[in-house]
Amino acid sequence: MKWVSTRRASPPVPFIDALFAGTAPDGGLYLPERFEPLPAPTLERLRSADLVTIGTVVGTHLLAGDISELQMGALVRDALDFPIPLVQVTERVWALELFHGPTLAFKDVGARTQARLLHHFTDGTPLTILVATSGDTGSAVAQAFYQVPDSRVFVLYPEGQVSDVQEAQMASLGGNVTAVAVAGTFDDCQRLVKQAFADGEVRKKVWLTPANSINLGRLLPQAFYYFLVARLRQPPVVAVPSGNFGNLTAGLIATRLGLRVRRLVAATNVNDVVPEYLRTGIYEPRPSVRTVANAMDVGAPSNFERMRAMYDDDLERMRGDVAGAAFEDTRVVAEIGRVYKEFGYLLDPHGAIAWLGLQQVLATDPKALGVFLATAHPAKFREVVEPAIGEAVPLPSTLADALARPRHSERLAVSPAALVDLILR
Ligand SMILES: *Cc1c(COP(=O)(O)O)cnc(C)c1O
């Protein structure tokens, strides 16, 4: 199978090229040339399968010819070594909890699988991964590559500007992970990373690899967990809390592979350019606004281009599959309190937006069942959740352990030469 650019202006490439490229030469994003649905008996078997089996079958199907089922199985077992439970919350609503990985957010699924895919396809050539972070992505990427053979990770973050927990998650690993505290802003970190990638001398000496969120290695594994909703007695409405729309795009991919859902819900905070597109047909990216669900504060969602390409720009067809919904902070916070009180279920701000989007669609569809994706552990957003419910939220052991471990960061001036020294040291 070949992989094609959403802009159709650069040639189709084999998977390995798409995996290491990030964006296509024409600036587009890679998608498979076509989606081949899984055979009906396989889909039936997956309804009762566990996550590792699903990942093995779906992953091998997507990468047919590029990786064996045995290799994919080993890779998925190593990457997805944490549970993704489907938890019943009300008579007709379930939470798919994606936050039980090492950084307690759903990005662990994509980042951990991506790390192992990159390693698999390099045949032992050492990789150097360089990322700039304002907090969350860096900790997920650092944890994802931690102890992956033949890889070294440098995570650049603005000194003093990430949360205590985030710094602990990046700087307490050691081994092949180097945390780099830059005496500057997040933009400085990004600029340093860009300059290193553009440095021909560095690239002669080490194989620099980006680990960004538009990469296929991160996107495709997110299709796996959608198949867990096939356990329910009928295809549900599935609500997805969205920022860059990688998660929702993965849901669309799952349905093209044969998963049956009633509808997907693109749920956002007030950064609502995609729900607006669904409502008006006009797509107008704009600067992002800060909200309580800050992992979704995105004004120009990177994966929207993939969504559009998957529908050949046909708005009506997209509307048939995807409903939009957007919510303000006050509503989100109030709902966290209400749901905790009424159902004893604790939502984080991102999951709460998906829950709200789901309720909106279920209200017009009385026979439907619903699933919302819970993307972060509520303890990661204690400053929002605790006032909403009027109670303390205990820190899970994964976070408490990270906070207790010793930390080490390399300190770096905003200097491309100093970064090169560090990488080549
Ligand atoms: C990144 C993130 C999202 C948004 O996911 P996208 O794939 O960018 O739409 C939602 N919730 C949490 C907790 C996240 O970290």
Coordinates of N, CA, C and O in Angstrom, one line a residue, residues 116-274:
R116 N 7.8 3.1 19.0 CA 8.2 1.7 18.7 C 8.2 1.4 17.2 O 9.0 0.6 16.7
L117 N 7.3 2.1 16.5 CA 7.2 2.0 15.0 C 8.5 2.6 14.4 O 9.1 2.0 13.6
L118 N 8.9 3.8 14.9 CA 10.1 4.4 14.4 C 11.3 3.5 14.6 O 12.1 3.2 13.7
H119 N 11.4 2.9 15.8 CA 12.5 2.0 16.1 C 12.5 0.8 15.2 O 13.5 0.4 14.7
H120 N 11.3 0.2 15.0 CA 11.1 -0.9 14.2 C 11.6 -0.7 12.8 O 12.3 -1.5 12.2
F121 N 11.3 0.5 12.2 CA 11.6 0.7 10.8 C 13.0 1.3 10.6 O 13.3 1.6 9.4
T122 N 13.8 1.5 11.6 CA 15.2 2.0 11.4 C 16.2 0.9 11.3 O 17.3 1.2 10.9
D123 N 15.8 -0.3 11.6 CA 16.8 -1.4 11.5 C 18.0 -1.1 12.4 O 19.1 -1.4 11.9
G124 N 17.9 -0.6 13.5 CA 19.0 -0.4 14.4 C 19.9 0.8 14.2 O 20.8 1.1 14.9
T125 N 19.5 1.7 13.2 CA 20.2 3.0 13.1 C 19.8 3.9 14.3 O 18.6 4.0 14.5
P126 N 20.7 4.4 15.0 CA 20.3 5.2 16.2 C 19.5 6.5 15.7 O 19.9 7.1 14.8
L127 N 18.5 6.8 16.5 CA 17.7 8.0 16.2 C 17.9 9.0 17.3 O 18.1 8.7 18.5
T128 N 17.8 10.3 16.9 CA 17.8 11.3 17.9 C 16.5 12.1 17.7 O 16.2 12.6 16.7
I129 N 15.8 12.1 18.8 CA 14.5 12.8 18.7 C 14.6 14.1 19.5 O 15.1 14.2 20.6
L130 N 14.1 15.1 18.8 CA 14.2 16.5 19.3 C 12.9 17.1 19.4 O 12.2 17.2 18.3
V131 N 12.4 17.5 20.6 CA 11.1 18.1 20.6 C 11.1 19.4 21.5 O 11.9 19.4 22.5
A132 N 10.3 20.3 21.1 CA 10.1 21.5 22.0 C 8.8 21.4 22.6 O 7.8 20.9 21.9
T133 N 8.6 21.7 23.9 CA 7.3 21.5 24.5 C 7.0 22.7 25.4 O 7.9 23.3 26.0
S134 N 5.7 22.9 25.6 CA 5.3 23.9 26.6 C 4.8 23.1 27.8 O 4.3 23.6 28.8
G135 N 4.9 21.8 27.7 CA 4.6 20.9 28.9 C 4.2 19.5 28.6 O 4.9 18.6 28.6
D136 N 2.9 19.4 28.1 CA 2.3 18.1 28.0 C 2.9 17.2 26.9 O 3.1 16.0 27.2
T137 N 3.0 17.7 25.7 CA 3.5 16.9 24.6 C 4.9 16.3 25.0 O 5.2 15.1 24.8
G138 N 5.8 17.2 25.6 CA 7.1 16.8 25.9 C 7.1 15.6 26.9 O 7.9 14.7 26.7
S139 N 6.3 15.7 27.9 CA 6.3 14.6 28.8 C 5.8 13.3 28.2 O 6.4 12.2 28.4
A140 N 4.8 13.4 27.3 CA 4.3 12.2 26.7 C 5.4 11.6 25.7 O 5.6 10.4 25.7
V141 N 6.1 12.5 25.0 CA 7.1 12.0 24.1 C 8.3 11.4 24.8 O 8.9 10.3 24.5
A142 N 8.7 12.1 25.9 CA 9.9 11.6 26.7 C 9.6 10.2 27.3 O 10.3 9.3 27.2
Q143 N 8.4 10.1 27.9 CA 8.0 8.8 28.4 C 7.8 7.7 27.3 O 8.1 6.6 27.6
A144 N 7.4 8.2 26.2 CA 7.2 7.2 25.1 C 8.5 6.6 24.6 O 8.5 5.4 24.3
F145 N 9.5 7.4 24.5 CA 10.8 6.9 24.0 C 11.7 6.4 25.1 O 12.8 5.8 24.8
Y146 N 11.4 6.6 26.3 CA 12.2 6.2 27.4 C 12.5 4.7 27.3 O 11.5 3.9 27.2
Q147 N 13.7 4.3 27.3 CA 14.2 2.9 27.2 C 13.9 2.2 25.9 O 14.1 1.0 25.8
V148 N 13.5 3.0 24.9 CA 13.4 2.4 23.5 C 14.8 2.3 23.0 O 15.5 3.3 23.0
P149 N 15.3 1.1 22.6 CA 16.7 0.9 22.2 C 17.0 1.8 21.0 O 16.2 2.2 20.2
D150 N 18.3 2.2 20.9 CA 18.8 3.0 19.8 C 18.2 4.3 19.6 O 18.1 4.9 18.5
S151 N 17.6 4.9 20.7 CA 17.0 6.2 20.5 C 17.4 7.1 21.7 O 17.6 6.7 22.8
R152 N 17.7 8.4 21.4 CA 18.0 9.4 22.4 C 17.0 10.5 22.2 O 16.6 10.9 21.1
V153 N 16.5 11.0 23.3 CA 15.5 12.1 23.2 C 16.0 13.3 23.9 O 16.5 13.3 25.1
F154 N 15.8 14.5 23.3 CA 16.1 15.8 23.9 C 14.8 16.5 23.9 O 14.2 16.8 22.9
V155 N 14.3 16.9 25.1 CA 13.1 17.6 25.3 C 13.4 19.0 25.8 O 13.9 19.2 26.9
L156 N 13.1 20.0 24.9 CA 13.4 21.4 25.3 C 12.2 22.1 25.9 O 11.1 22.1 25.2
Y157 N 12.3 22.6 27.0 CA 11.2 23.3 27.6 C 11.6 24.7 28.2 O 12.8 24.8 28.6
P158 N 10.8 25.7 28.3 CA 11.2 27.0 28.8 C 11.3 26.9 30.3 O 10.4 26.4 31.0
E159 N 12.5 27.2 30.8 CA 12.8 27.0 32.2 C 11.9 27.8 33.1 O 11.6 29.0 32.8
G160 N 11.3 27.2 34.1 CA 10.4 27.8 35.0 C 9.0 28.0 34.5 O 8.2 28.6 35.2
Q161 N 8.7 27.6 33.3 CA 7.4 27.8 32.7 C 6.6 26.6 32.4 O 5.5 26.7 31.8
V162 N 7.0 25.5 32.9 CA 6.1 24.3 32.9 C 5.7 23.9 34.3 O 6.4 24.4 35.3
S163 N 4.7 23.1 34.4 CA 4.2 22.8 35.8 C 5.2 21.9 36.5 O 6.0 21.2 35.8
D164 N 5.1 21.8 37.8 CA 6.0 21.0 38.6 C 5.9 19.5 38.1 O 6.9 18.8 37.9
V165 N 4.6 19.1 37.9 CA 4.4 17.7 37.5 C 5.0 17.4 36.1 O 5.7 16.4 35.9
Q166 N 4.8 18.4 35.2 CA 5.3 18.2 33.9 C 6.9 18.1 33.9 O 7.5 17.3 33.2
E167 N 7.5 19.0 34.7 CA 8.9 19.0 34.7 C 9.4 17.6 35.3 O 10.3 17.0 34.8
A168 N 8.7 17.2 36.4 CA 9.1 15.9 37.0 C 9.0 14.8 36.0 O 9.9 13.9 35.9
Q169 N 7.9 14.8 35.1 CA 7.8 13.7 34.2 C 8.9 13.7 33.1 O 9.2 12.7 32.6
M170 N 9.4 14.9 32.8 CA 10.5 14.9 31.8 C 11.9 14.7 32.4 O 12.7 14.1 31.8
A171 N 12.1 15.3 33.6 CA 13.5 15.4 34.1 C 13.8 14.3 35.1 O 14.9 14.3 35.6
S172 N 12.9 13.4 35.4 CA 13.2 12.4 36.4 C 13.4 11.1 35.7 O 13.6 10.1 36.4
L173 N 13.5 11.0 34.4 CA 13.6 9.7 33.7 C 15.1 9.3 33.6 O 15.5 8.2 34.0
G174 N 15.9 10.3 33.1 CA 17.3 9.9 32.9 C 17.5 8.9 31.7 O 16.6 8.8 30.8
G175 N 18.5 8.1 31.7 CA 18.8 7.1 30.7 C 18.9 7.8 29.3 O 19.6 8.8 29.2
N176 N 18.1 7.4 28.4 CA 18.1 8.0 27.0 C 17.3 9.3 26.9 O 17.2 9.8 25.8
V177 N 16.8 9.8 28.0 CA 16.0 11.0 27.9 C 16.8 12.2 28.5 O 17.1 12.1 29.7
T178 N 17.0 13.2 27.8 CA 17.7 14.4 28.3 C 16.7 15.6 28.4 O 16.1 16.0 27.3
A179 N 16.4 16.1 29.6 CA 15.5 17.2 29.7 C 16.4 18.5 29.6 O 17.5 18.5 30.2
V180 N 16.0 19.4 28.8 CA 16.8 20.6 28.5 C 16.0 21.9 28.9 O 15.0 22.2 28.3
A181 N 16.4 22.5 30.0 CA 15.7 23.7 30.5 C 16.3 24.9 29.7 O 17.5 25.3 30.0
V182 N 15.6 25.5 28.8 CA 16.1 26.6 28.0 C 15.8 28.0 28.7 O 14.6 28.2 29.2
A183 N 16.8 28.8 28.8 CA 16.6 30.1 29.4 C 15.9 31.0 28.4 O 16.4 32.0 27.9
G184 N 14.6 30.8 28.1 CA 13.8 31.5 27.2 C 12.4 31.1 27.2 O 11.9 30.5 28.2
T185 N 11.7 31.4 26.1 CA 10.3 31.1 26.0 C 10.1 29.8 25.2 O 11.0 29.2 24.6
F186 N 8.8 29.3 25.1 CA 8.5 28.2 24.3 C 8.8 28.4 22.9 O 9.3 27.6 22.2
D187 N 8.6 29.7 22.4 CA 8.9 30.0 21.0 C 10.4 29.9 20.8 O 10.8 29.4 19.7
D188 N 11.2 30.3 21.8 CA 12.7 30.1 21.6 C 13.0 28.6 21.5 O 13.8 28.2 20.7
C189 N 12.3 27.8 22.3 CA 12.6 26.3 22.2 C 12.2 25.8 20.8 O 13.0 25.0 20.2
Q190 N 11.1 26.2 20.3 CA 10.7 25.8 18.9 C 11.7 26.2 17.9 O 12.0 25.5 17.0
R191 N 12.2 27.5 18.0 CA 13.1 28.0 17.0 C 14.4 27.2 17.1 O 15.0 26.8 16.0
L192 N 14.9 26.9 18.3 CA 16.1 26.1 18.4 C 16.0 24.7 17.7 O 16.9 24.3 17.0
V193 N 14.8 24.1 17.9 CA 14.6 22.8 17.3 C 14.6 22.9 15.8 O 15.2 22.1 15.1
K194 N 13.9 23.9 15.3 CA 13.9 24.2 13.8 C 15.2 24.4 13.3 O 15.6 23.8 12.2
Q195 N 16.0 25.2 14.0 CA 17.4 25.4 13.5 C 18.3 24.2 13.5 O 19.0 24.0 12.5
A196 N 18.1 23.3 14.5 CA 18.9 22.1 14.5 C 18.5 21.2 13.3 O 19.3 20.6 12.6
F197 N 17.2 21.2 13.0 CA 16.7 20.3 11.9 C 17.2 20.9 10.6 O 17.4 20.1 9.6
A198 N 17.5 22.2 10.5 CA 17.9 22.8 9.3 C 19.5 22.8 9.1 O 20.0 23.2 8.1
D199 N 20.1 22.2 10.1 CA 21.6 22.3 10.2 C 22.2 21.0 9.5 O 22.2 19.9 10.1
G200 N 22.7 21.2 8.3 CA 23.2 20.1 7.5 C 24.3 19.4 8.2 O 24.4 18.1 8.1
E201 N 25.2 20.1 8.9 CA 26.3 19.4 9.6 C 25.8 18.4 10.7 O 26.3 17.3 10.8
V202 N 24.8 18.9 11.4 CA 24.3 18.0 12.5 C 23.6 16.8 11.8 O 23.8 15.7 12.3
R203 N 22.9 17.0 10.7 CA 22.1 15.9 10.1 C 23.1 14.9 9.5 O 22.6 13.8 9.2
K204 N 24.3 15.3 9.2 CA 25.3 14.3 8.7 C 25.7 13.4 9.8 O 26.1 12.3 9.6
K205 N 25.7 13.9 11.0 CA 26.2 13.1 12.1 C 25.2 12.3 12.9 O 25.5 11.2 13.4
V206 N 24.0 12.8 13.0 CA 22.9 12.1 13.7 C 21.6 12.1 12.9 O 21.4 13.0 12.1
W207 N 20.8 11.0 13.1 CA 19.5 10.9 12.4 C 18.5 11.6 13.2 O 18.0 11.0 14.2
L208 N 18.2 12.9 12.9 CA 17.2 13.7 13.7 C 15.8 13.3 13.2 O 15.5 13.3 12.0
T209 N 15.0 13.1 14.2 CA 13.6 12.6 13.9 C 12.6 13.5 14.7 O 12.8 13.7 15.9
P210 N 11.6 14.1 14.0 CA 10.6 14.8 14.7 C 9.6 13.8 15.3 O 9.5 12.7 14.8
A211 N 9.0 14.3 16.3 CA 7.9 13.4 16.9 C 6.7 14.2 17.1 O 6.0 14.2 18.1
N212 N 6.3 14.8 16.0 CA 5.1 15.7 16.1 C 3.8 15.0 15.9 O 3.7 13.8 15.6
S213 N 2.7 15.7 16.2 CA 1.4 15.1 16.3 C 0.8 14.8 15.0 O -0.2 14.1 14.9
I214 N 1.3 15.4 13.9 CA 0.6 15.1 12.6 C 1.2 13.8 12.0 O 0.7 13.4 11.0
N215 N 2.2 13.3 12.7 CA 2.8 12.1 12.1 C 1.9 10.9 12.1 O 1.2 10.6 13.1
L216 N 2.0 10.1 11.1 CA 1.2 8.9 11.0 C 1.4 7.9 12.1 O 0.5 7.2 12.5
G217 N 2.7 7.8 12.6 CA 3.0 6.9 13.7 C 2.2 7.2 14.9 O 1.9 6.3 15.8
R218 N 1.8 8.4 15.1 CA 1.0 8.8 16.2 C -0.5 8.7 15.9 O -1.3 8.4 16.8
L219 N -0.9 9.0 14.7 CA -2.3 9.0 14.3 C -2.9 7.6 14.3 O -4.0 7.4 14.8
L220 N -2.3 6.7 13.5 CA -2.9 5.4 13.2 C -3.2 4.6 14.5 O -4.3 4.1 14.6
P221 N -2.3 4.5 15.5 CA -2.6 3.7 16.6 C -3.9 4.2 17.4 O -4.5 3.5 18.1
Q222 N -4.2 5.5 17.2 CA -5.4 6.0 17.9 C -6.7 5.4 17.3 O -7.7 5.5 17.9
A223 N -6.6 4.8 16.1 CA -7.8 4.1 15.6 C -8.1 2.9 16.4 O -9.2 2.4 16.4
F224 N -7.1 2.3 17.0 CA -7.3 1.0 17.7 C -8.4 1.0 18.7 O -9.3 0.2 18.7
Y225 N -8.3 2.0 19.7 CA -9.2 1.9 20.8 C -10.6 2.1 20.4 O -11.5 1.8 21.2
Y226 N -10.9 2.8 19.3 CA -12.3 2.9 18.9 C -13.0 1.6 18.8 O -14.2 1.5 19.0
F227 N -12.2 0.6 18.4 CA -12.9 -0.7 18.2 C -13.4 -1.3 19.5 O -14.2 -2.3 19.5
L228 N -13.0 -0.8 20.6 CA -13.5 -1.3 21.9 C -15.0 -1.0 22.1 O -15.7 -1.6 22.9
V229 N -15.5 0.0 21.4 CA -16.9 0.4 21.5 C -17.8 -0.7 20.8 O -19.0 -0.7 21.1
A230 N -17.2 -1.5 20.0 CA -18.0 -2.6 19.4 C -18.5 -3.6 20.4 O -19.3 -4.5 20.0
R231 N -18.0 -3.5 21.6 CA -18.6 -4.4 22.7 C -20.0 -4.1 23.0 O -20.7 -5.0 23.5
L232 N -20.4 -2.9 22.8 CA -21.8 -2.5 23.2 C -22.8 -3.3 22.3 O -22.5 -3.7 21.2
R233 N -24.1 -3.3 22.8 CA -25.0 -4.1 22.1 C -25.5 -3.5 20.8 O -26.1 -4.2 19.9
Q234 N -25.2 -2.2 20.6 CA -25.5 -1.6 19.3 C -24.5 -0.5 19.0 O -23.9 0.0 20.0
P235 N -24.3 -0.1 17.8 CA -23.3 0.9 17.5 C -23.6 2.2 18.1 O -24.7 2.7 17.9
P236 N -22.7 2.8 19.0 CA -23.0 4.0 19.7 C -22.7 5.3 19.0 O -22.0 5.3 18.0
V237 N -23.2 6.4 19.5 CA -22.6 7.7 19.2 C -21.3 7.9 20.0 O -21.3 7.5 21.2
V238 N -20.3 8.4 19.4 CA -19.0 8.5 20.0 C -18.5 9.9 20.0 O -18.4 10.5 19.0
A239 N -18.4 10.5 21.2 CA -18.0 11.9 21.3 C -16.5 12.1 21.6 O -16.0 11.4 22.5
V240 N -15.9 13.0 20.9 CA -14.4 13.1 20.9 C -14.0 14.5 21.3 O -14.3 15.5 20.5
P241 N -13.4 14.7 22.4 CA -12.9 16.1 22.8 C -11.7 16.5 21.9 O -10.7 15.8 21.9
S242 N -11.9 17.6 21.2 CA -10.9 17.8 20.0 C -10.2 19.1 20.1 O -10.8 20.1 20.5
G243 N -8.9 19.0 19.7 CA -8.1 20.2 19.6 C -7.5 20.3 18.2 O -7.9 21.0 17.3
N244 N -6.5 19.4 17.9 CA -5.9 19.3 16.6 C -6.6 18.2 15.7 O -6.3 18.0 14.6
F245 N -7.6 17.6 16.3 CA -8.5 16.6 15.6 C -7.8 15.4 15.1 O -8.2 14.7 14.2
G246 N -6.6 15.0 15.8 CA -6.0 13.7 15.5 C -6.9 12.6 16.0 O -7.1 11.6 15.3
N247 N -7.4 12.8 17.2 CA -8.2 11.7 17.8 C -9.5 11.5 16.9 O -9.8 10.3 16.6
L248 N -10.1 12.5 16.5 CA -11.4 12.4 15.7 C -11.0 11.8 14.3 O -11.8 10.9 13.8
T249 N -9.9 12.2 13.7 CA -9.5 11.6 12.4 C -9.3 10.1 12.6 O -9.7 9.4 11.7
A250 N -8.7 9.7 13.7 CA -8.5 8.3 13.9 C -9.8 7.6 14.0 O -9.9 6.4 13.6
G251 N -10.8 8.2 14.6 CA -12.1 7.6 14.7 C -12.7 7.5 13.3 O -13.3 6.4 13.0
L252 N -12.5 8.4 12.4 CA -13.0 8.3 11.0 C -12.3 7.2 10.3 O -12.9 6.4 9.6
I253 N -11.0 7.0 10.6 CA -10.2 5.9 10.0 C -10.8 4.6 10.5 O -11.1 3.7 9.7
A254 N -11.1 4.5 11.8 CA -11.7 3.2 12.3 C -13.0 2.9 11.6 O -13.2 1.7 11.2
T255 N -13.8 3.9 11.3 CA -15.1 3.6 10.6 C -14.8 3.2 9.1 O -15.5 2.3 8.6
R256 N -13.8 3.8 8.5 CA -13.5 3.4 7.1 C -13.0 1.9 7.1 O -13.1 1.3 6.1
L257 N -12.5 1.5 8.2 CA -12.0 0.1 8.3 C -13.1 -0.9 8.7 O -12.9 -2.1 8.8
G258 N -14.3 -0.3 8.9 CA -15.5 -1.2 9.1 C -16.1 -1.1 10.4 O -17.1 -1.7 10.7
L259 N -15.5 -0.3 11.4 CA -16.2 -0.1 12.7 C -17.5 0.6 12.5 O -17.6 1.6 11.8
R260 N -18.6 0.1 13.1 CA -19.9 0.8 13.0 C -20.1 1.6 14.2 O -20.1 1.2 15.3
V261 N -20.4 2.9 13.9 CA -20.8 3.9 15.0 C -22.0 4.6 14.4 O -22.2 4.6 13.2
R262 N -22.8 5.1 15.4 CA -24.0 5.8 14.9 C -23.6 7.2 14.3 O -24.1 7.6 13.3
R263 N -22.7 7.8 15.1 CA -22.2 9.1 14.7 C -21.0 9.5 15.5 O -20.9 9.0 16.6
L264 N -20.1 10.3 15.0 CA -19.1 10.9 15.8 C -19.5 12.3 16.2 O -20.2 13.0 15.4
V265 N -19.0 12.8 17.4 CA -19.3 14.1 17.8 C -17.9 14.8 17.9 O -17.1 14.4 18.7
A266 N -17.8 15.9 17.2 CA -16.6 16.7 17.3 C -16.9 17.8 18.4 O -17.5 18.8 18.1
A267 N -16.4 17.5 19.6 CA -16.7 18.4 20.7 C -15.5 19.3 21.0 O -14.4 18.8 21.2
T268 N -15.7 20.6 21.1 CA -14.6 21.5 21.4 C -15.0 22.5 22.5 O -16.1 22.6 22.9
N269 N -14.0 23.2 23.0 CA -14.2 24.4 23.8 C -14.5 25.5 22.9 O -14.9 25.3 21.7
V270 N -14.3 26.8 23.3 CA -14.7 27.9 22.5 C -13.8 28.1 21.2 O -14.1 28.9 20.4
N271 N -12.8 27.3 21.2 CA -12.0 27.2 19.9 C -12.7 26.3 19.0 O -12.4 25.1 18.8
D272 N -13.7 26.8 18.3 CA -14.7 26.0 17.7 C -14.7 26.1 16.2 O -15.8 26.0 15.6
V273 N -13.6 26.2 15.6 CA -13.6 26.4 14.1 C -14.2 25.2 13.3 O -14.8 25.4 12.3
V274 N -14.0 24.0 13.9 CA -14.6 22.8 13.2 C -16.1 22.7 13.4 O -16.8 22.6 12.4

